[in-house]
Coordinates of C-alpha atoms and ligand atoms in Angstrom, one line a residue:
M1 CA -25.6 -55.8 -22.1
L2 CA -23.9 -58.9 -20.8
F3 CA -23.7 -59.8 -17.1
I4 CA -21.7 -62.8 -15.8
F5 CA -22.2 -63.9 -12.2
P6 CA -20.2 -66.5 -10.3
D7 CA -23.2 -68.7 -9.5
V8 CA -27.0 -69.2 -9.7
S9 CA -27.6 -67.5 -6.4
S10 CA -26.0 -64.3 -7.4
V11 CA -27.9 -64.4 -10.8
A12 CA -31.1 -64.8 -8.8
D13 CA -30.3 -61.9 -6.5
Y14 CA -29.5 -59.6 -9.4
V15 CA -32.6 -60.5 -11.4
S16 CA -34.9 -60.2 -8.4
D17 CA -33.3 -56.8 -7.6
V18 CA -34.1 -55.5 -11.1
L19 CA -37.6 -56.8 -10.8
I20 CA -38.2 -55.2 -7.4
N21 CA -36.8 -51.9 -8.5
T22 CA -39.1 -51.9 -11.5
I23 CA -42.1 -52.7 -9.3
K24 CA -41.2 -49.9 -6.9
N25 CA -41.0 -47.4 -9.8
K26 CA -44.2 -48.7 -11.4
P27 CA -46.4 -50.8 -9.0
D28 CA -48.9 -51.6 -11.8
M29 CA -46.1 -52.8 -14.2
V30 CA -46.7 -55.6 -16.7
L31 CA -44.4 -58.5 -16.2
G32 CA -43.7 -61.1 -18.8
A33 CA -43.3 -64.2 -16.8
A34 CA -41.3 -67.3 -17.8
T35 CA -41.2 -70.9 -16.6
G36 CA -38.5 -73.6 -16.5
G37 CA -35.8 -74.7 -14.1
T38 CA -33.9 -71.5 -14.6
M39 CA -36.6 -69.4 -13.2
E40 CA -37.2 -71.4 -10.0
P41 CA -34.3 -69.9 -7.9
I42 CA -35.2 -66.5 -9.3
Y43 CA -38.7 -66.7 -8.1
A44 CA -37.5 -68.1 -4.8
H45 CA -35.2 -65.1 -4.3
F46 CA -37.8 -62.7 -5.5
I47 CA -40.4 -64.0 -3.0
Q48 CA -37.9 -63.7 -0.2
Q49 CA -36.9 -60.2 -1.1
V50 CA -40.5 -59.0 -1.6
R51 CA -41.3 -60.2 1.9
Q52 CA -38.2 -58.7 3.4
Q53 CA -38.7 -55.3 1.7
Q54 CA -42.5 -55.4 2.1
V55 CA -43.1 -54.7 -1.6
D56 CA -46.7 -54.6 -2.7
V57 CA -47.3 -56.8 -5.7
S58 CA -51.1 -56.6 -5.7
R59 CA -51.2 -54.2 -8.6
L60 CA -48.8 -56.2 -10.8
V61 CA -50.1 -57.6 -14.1
T62 CA -48.4 -60.8 -15.4
F63 CA -48.5 -62.5 -18.8
N64 CA -46.9 -65.9 -19.1
L65 CA -45.0 -66.7 -22.2
D66 CA -46.4 -70.1 -23.0
E67 CA -48.5 -73.1 -22.1
Y68 CA -48.8 -76.7 -23.3
V69 CA -51.8 -77.4 -25.5
G70 CA -54.1 -79.9 -23.9
L71 CA -53.2 -79.4 -20.3
S72 CA -55.7 -77.7 -18.0
A73 CA -54.5 -75.1 -15.5
H74 CA -55.0 -77.8 -12.8
H75 CA -52.7 -80.3 -14.5
P76 CA -49.6 -80.6 -12.3
K77 CA -47.3 -80.2 -15.3
S78 CA -49.1 -77.2 -16.8
Y79 CA -47.2 -73.9 -16.6
A80 CA -50.2 -72.5 -14.8
A81 CA -49.6 -75.0 -12.0
Y82 CA -45.8 -74.2 -12.1
M83 CA -46.6 -70.4 -11.7
H84 CA -48.9 -71.1 -8.8
Q85 CA -46.4 -73.4 -7.1
H86 CA -43.3 -71.3 -7.6
L87 CA -44.7 -67.7 -7.4
F88 CA -48.3 -66.8 -7.3
Q89 CA -49.4 -68.7 -4.2
H90 CA -46.6 -67.1 -2.1
L91 CA -47.4 -63.4 -2.4
N92 CA -50.4 -61.0 -2.4
F93 CA -51.0 -61.0 -6.2
N94 CA -54.4 -60.0 -7.6
T95 CA -55.3 -63.3 -9.3
A96 CA -57.6 -61.5 -11.8
K97 CA -54.4 -59.9 -13.3
L98 CA -52.4 -63.1 -13.7
Y99 CA -52.7 -64.2 -17.3
L100 CA -51.5 -67.4 -18.9
P101 CA -52.4 -68.9 -22.3
D102 CA -55.3 -71.4 -21.9
G103 CA -54.0 -74.8 -23.2
Q104 CA -57.6 -76.0 -23.4
A105 CA -59.1 -73.1 -25.3
Q106 CA -61.9 -74.3 -27.7
N107 CA -60.5 -72.2 -30.5
L108 CA -56.8 -72.0 -30.1
E109 CA -56.2 -69.5 -32.9
E110 CA -58.8 -67.1 -31.6
H111 CA -57.4 -67.5 -28.1
C112 CA -53.9 -66.6 -29.3
F113 CA -55.2 -63.5 -31.0
E114 CA -57.0 -62.4 -27.9
Y115 CA -54.0 -63.1 -25.7
S116 CA -51.7 -60.8 -27.8
T117 CA -54.5 -58.2 -27.9
R118 CA -54.9 -58.3 -24.2
V119 CA -51.1 -57.7 -23.7
Q120 CA -51.4 -54.7 -26.0
H121 CA -54.5 -53.5 -24.1
Y122 CA -52.4 -53.2 -21.0
G123 CA -49.9 -51.2 -22.9
G124 CA -47.4 -54.0 -23.6
I125 CA -44.9 -55.8 -21.4
N126 CA -42.7 -53.6 -19.3
L127 CA -40.2 -56.3 -18.2
Q128 CA -39.9 -59.6 -19.9
L129 CA -38.2 -62.5 -18.1
L130 CA -36.8 -65.0 -20.6
G131 CA -35.1 -68.3 -20.5
V132 CA -33.6 -70.2 -23.4
G133 CA -33.9 -73.7 -24.8
G134 CA -30.8 -75.7 -25.7
N135 CA -31.8 -75.2 -29.4
G136 CA -32.1 -71.4 -28.9
H137 CA -35.9 -71.3 -28.5
I138 CA -37.4 -68.4 -26.6
G139 CA -40.8 -68.9 -25.1
F140 CA -41.7 -71.9 -27.3
N141 CA -40.6 -70.2 -30.5
E142 CA -38.6 -73.0 -32.1
P143 CA -35.8 -72.5 -34.7
G144 CA -37.3 -71.3 -37.9
T145 CA -40.1 -69.2 -36.3
S146 CA -40.8 -66.0 -38.1
F147 CA -39.5 -62.9 -36.3
D148 CA -42.9 -61.3 -37.1
S149 CA -44.8 -63.9 -35.1
R150 CA -47.4 -63.0 -32.5
C151 CA -49.0 -65.5 -30.0
H152 CA -49.5 -68.7 -31.9
V153 CA -49.7 -72.5 -31.6
V154 CA -46.4 -74.3 -32.2
Q155 CA -45.4 -78.0 -32.7
L156 CA -42.6 -78.7 -30.3
S157 CA -39.4 -80.0 -31.7
E158 CA -38.2 -83.5 -30.6
Q159 CA -35.2 -81.9 -28.9
T160 CA -37.5 -79.6 -26.8
R161 CA -39.7 -82.5 -25.8
I162 CA -36.7 -84.5 -24.8
D163 CA -35.3 -81.5 -22.8
N164 CA -38.6 -80.9 -21.0
S165 CA -39.2 -84.6 -20.4
R166 CA -37.3 -84.2 -17.1
F167 CA -40.3 -82.4 -15.8
F168 CA -42.7 -85.2 -16.8
A169 CA -42.8 -88.9 -15.8
E170 CA -41.8 -90.1 -19.3
N171 CA -41.2 -88.5 -22.6
A172 CA -44.3 -90.0 -24.1
I173 CA -46.5 -87.6 -22.2
V174 CA -44.7 -84.3 -23.0
P175 CA -47.4 -82.6 -25.1
A176 CA -46.6 -82.3 -28.8
S177 CA -47.7 -78.7 -29.1
A178 CA -47.9 -75.5 -27.1
I179 CA -49.2 -71.9 -27.2
T180 CA -46.4 -69.3 -27.1
M181 CA -46.2 -65.6 -27.3
G182 CA -44.5 -64.7 -30.6
I183 CA -41.1 -63.2 -31.2
Q184 CA -42.6 -59.9 -32.1
D185 CA -44.6 -59.9 -28.8
I186 CA -41.3 -60.5 -26.9
M187 CA -39.5 -57.8 -28.9
D188 CA -42.2 -55.3 -28.1
A189 CA -41.3 -55.5 -24.3
D190 CA -39.7 -52.4 -23.0
E191 CA -36.9 -54.4 -21.3
V192 CA -35.8 -58.1 -21.6
L193 CA -33.9 -60.1 -19.1
L194 CA -32.5 -63.2 -20.7
V195 CA -31.3 -65.6 -18.0
A196 CA -29.3 -68.7 -18.7
T197 CA -27.5 -70.8 -16.1
G198 CA -25.6 -74.1 -16.0
I199 CA -23.3 -75.9 -18.4
S200 CA -26.2 -77.1 -20.5
K201 CA -26.7 -73.5 -21.7
S202 CA -23.0 -72.8 -22.5
A203 CA -23.1 -74.0 -26.2
I204 CA -26.3 -72.0 -27.1
M205 CA -24.9 -68.9 -25.4
A206 CA -21.6 -69.2 -27.3
A207 CA -23.7 -69.6 -30.5
Y208 CA -25.6 -66.4 -29.6
Y209 CA -22.4 -64.4 -29.8
Q210 CA -20.9 -66.3 -32.7
N211 CA -23.8 -65.9 -35.1
D212 CA -25.6 -63.0 -36.8
V213 CA -29.3 -62.6 -36.2
T214 CA -31.0 -65.6 -37.7
E215 CA -34.4 -67.2 -37.5
A216 CA -32.5 -70.5 -37.2
I217 CA -31.5 -69.4 -33.7
P218 CA -34.5 -67.5 -32.3
L219 CA -32.4 -66.2 -29.3
T220 CA -30.3 -64.1 -31.7
I221 CA -33.2 -61.7 -32.2
L222 CA -32.3 -60.2 -28.8
K223 CA -29.3 -58.5 -30.5
R224 CA -31.8 -56.2 -32.0
H225 CA -33.6 -55.4 -28.8
P226 CA -32.7 -51.9 -27.5
S227 CA -32.8 -52.9 -23.9
A228 CA -31.9 -56.6 -23.5
K229 CA -29.7 -57.8 -20.7
I230 CA -28.0 -61.2 -21.0
I231 CA -27.5 -62.6 -17.5
L232 CA -25.4 -65.7 -17.1
D233 CA -23.7 -67.7 -14.4
E234 CA -20.1 -68.8 -15.0
A235 CA -21.1 -72.2 -16.2
A236 CA -23.4 -70.8 -18.9
A237 CA -20.7 -68.3 -19.9
S238 CA -17.9 -71.0 -19.9
L239 CA -17.7 -71.3 -23.7
L240 CA -17.8 -67.5 -24.5
P241 CA -14.8 -66.2 -26.3
D242 CA -12.5 -63.9 -24.3
S243 CA -13.4 -61.0 -26.5
V244 CA -17.1 -61.4 -25.5
R245 CA -16.3 -61.9 -21.8
Q246 CA -14.3 -58.7 -21.8
C247 CA -17.5 -56.8 -22.7
A248 CA -19.4 -58.1 -19.6
V249 CA -20.6 -55.4 -17.3
S250 CA -18.7 -55.4 -14.0
L251 CA -20.9 -54.9 -11.0
A252 CA -18.0 -55.2 -8.5
T253 CA -17.9 -52.2 -6.2
Ligands
LIG1 C1 -39.0 -74.3 -21.9 C2 -39.9 -73.1 -21.8 C3 -39.1 -71.8 -22.1 C4 -37.9 -71.9 -21.1 C5 -36.9 -72.9 -21.7 C6 -35.7 -73.2 -20.7 O1 -39.3 -75.1 -22.9 N1 -40.9 -73.1 -22.8 O2 -39.8 -70.7 -21.8 O3 -37.2 -70.7 -21.1 O4 -37.6 -74.1 -22.0 O5 -36.1 -74.0 -19.7 P1 -35.1 -74.4 -18.5 O6 -35.0 -73.1 -17.7 O7 -35.9 -75.5 -17.7 O8 -33.9 -74.8 -19.1

């Protein structure tokens, strides 16, 4: 299902509405959490609405998609620090139920296996938030990643390191590798919300609709997900062909 909103703020409103409704129906739901610039306004709206509506998030379980290898949870550029800054510290979460891959795990392969297993132990992800990289990566599953993949260590592409260098002081210190939940882990989620905003995502979103499912563009796997919502602002939707735009769900009342 495709949704196109006029701007980032209405995207964030919609996504946090879906999230809050899911939590109200299932207070111990398992949320697949994502990071990146796209998620910042979404978490900000979510925090605001949780407070306004007095939603209890203390029973929520969260699993983050990915983490840089080599960064401790206290490193300011780690995704653990991102989650703390943009979401966790603001609400009454149970910190024992907030999981992220450990970028400093002694045995990374073993850690990845345990991470996927722990997700399954909780019964899988109920709602997976997802952003997309300019090259079509989801989580840190770079082009060419097997659709069968589970949590694993990945070498980041040069493009991804350049894209993400804006969060670091200089490109040289963007880690070369990361842990990511695999594509199969993502596809196992009951529901996926893929969010893309801004003109920099317009080409990859057009590519999503113009290509068949291919490992060369990991994002395309979502065409096979039974309950994936593609949520865009006008800028990210600006290169979509008219035939695709016409299929967008209208939420106008
Ligand atoms: C990063 C993250 C992804 C994220 C994507 C988009 O590399 N690993 O999980 O979805 O890139 O990031 P942004 O929202 O900053 O464009």
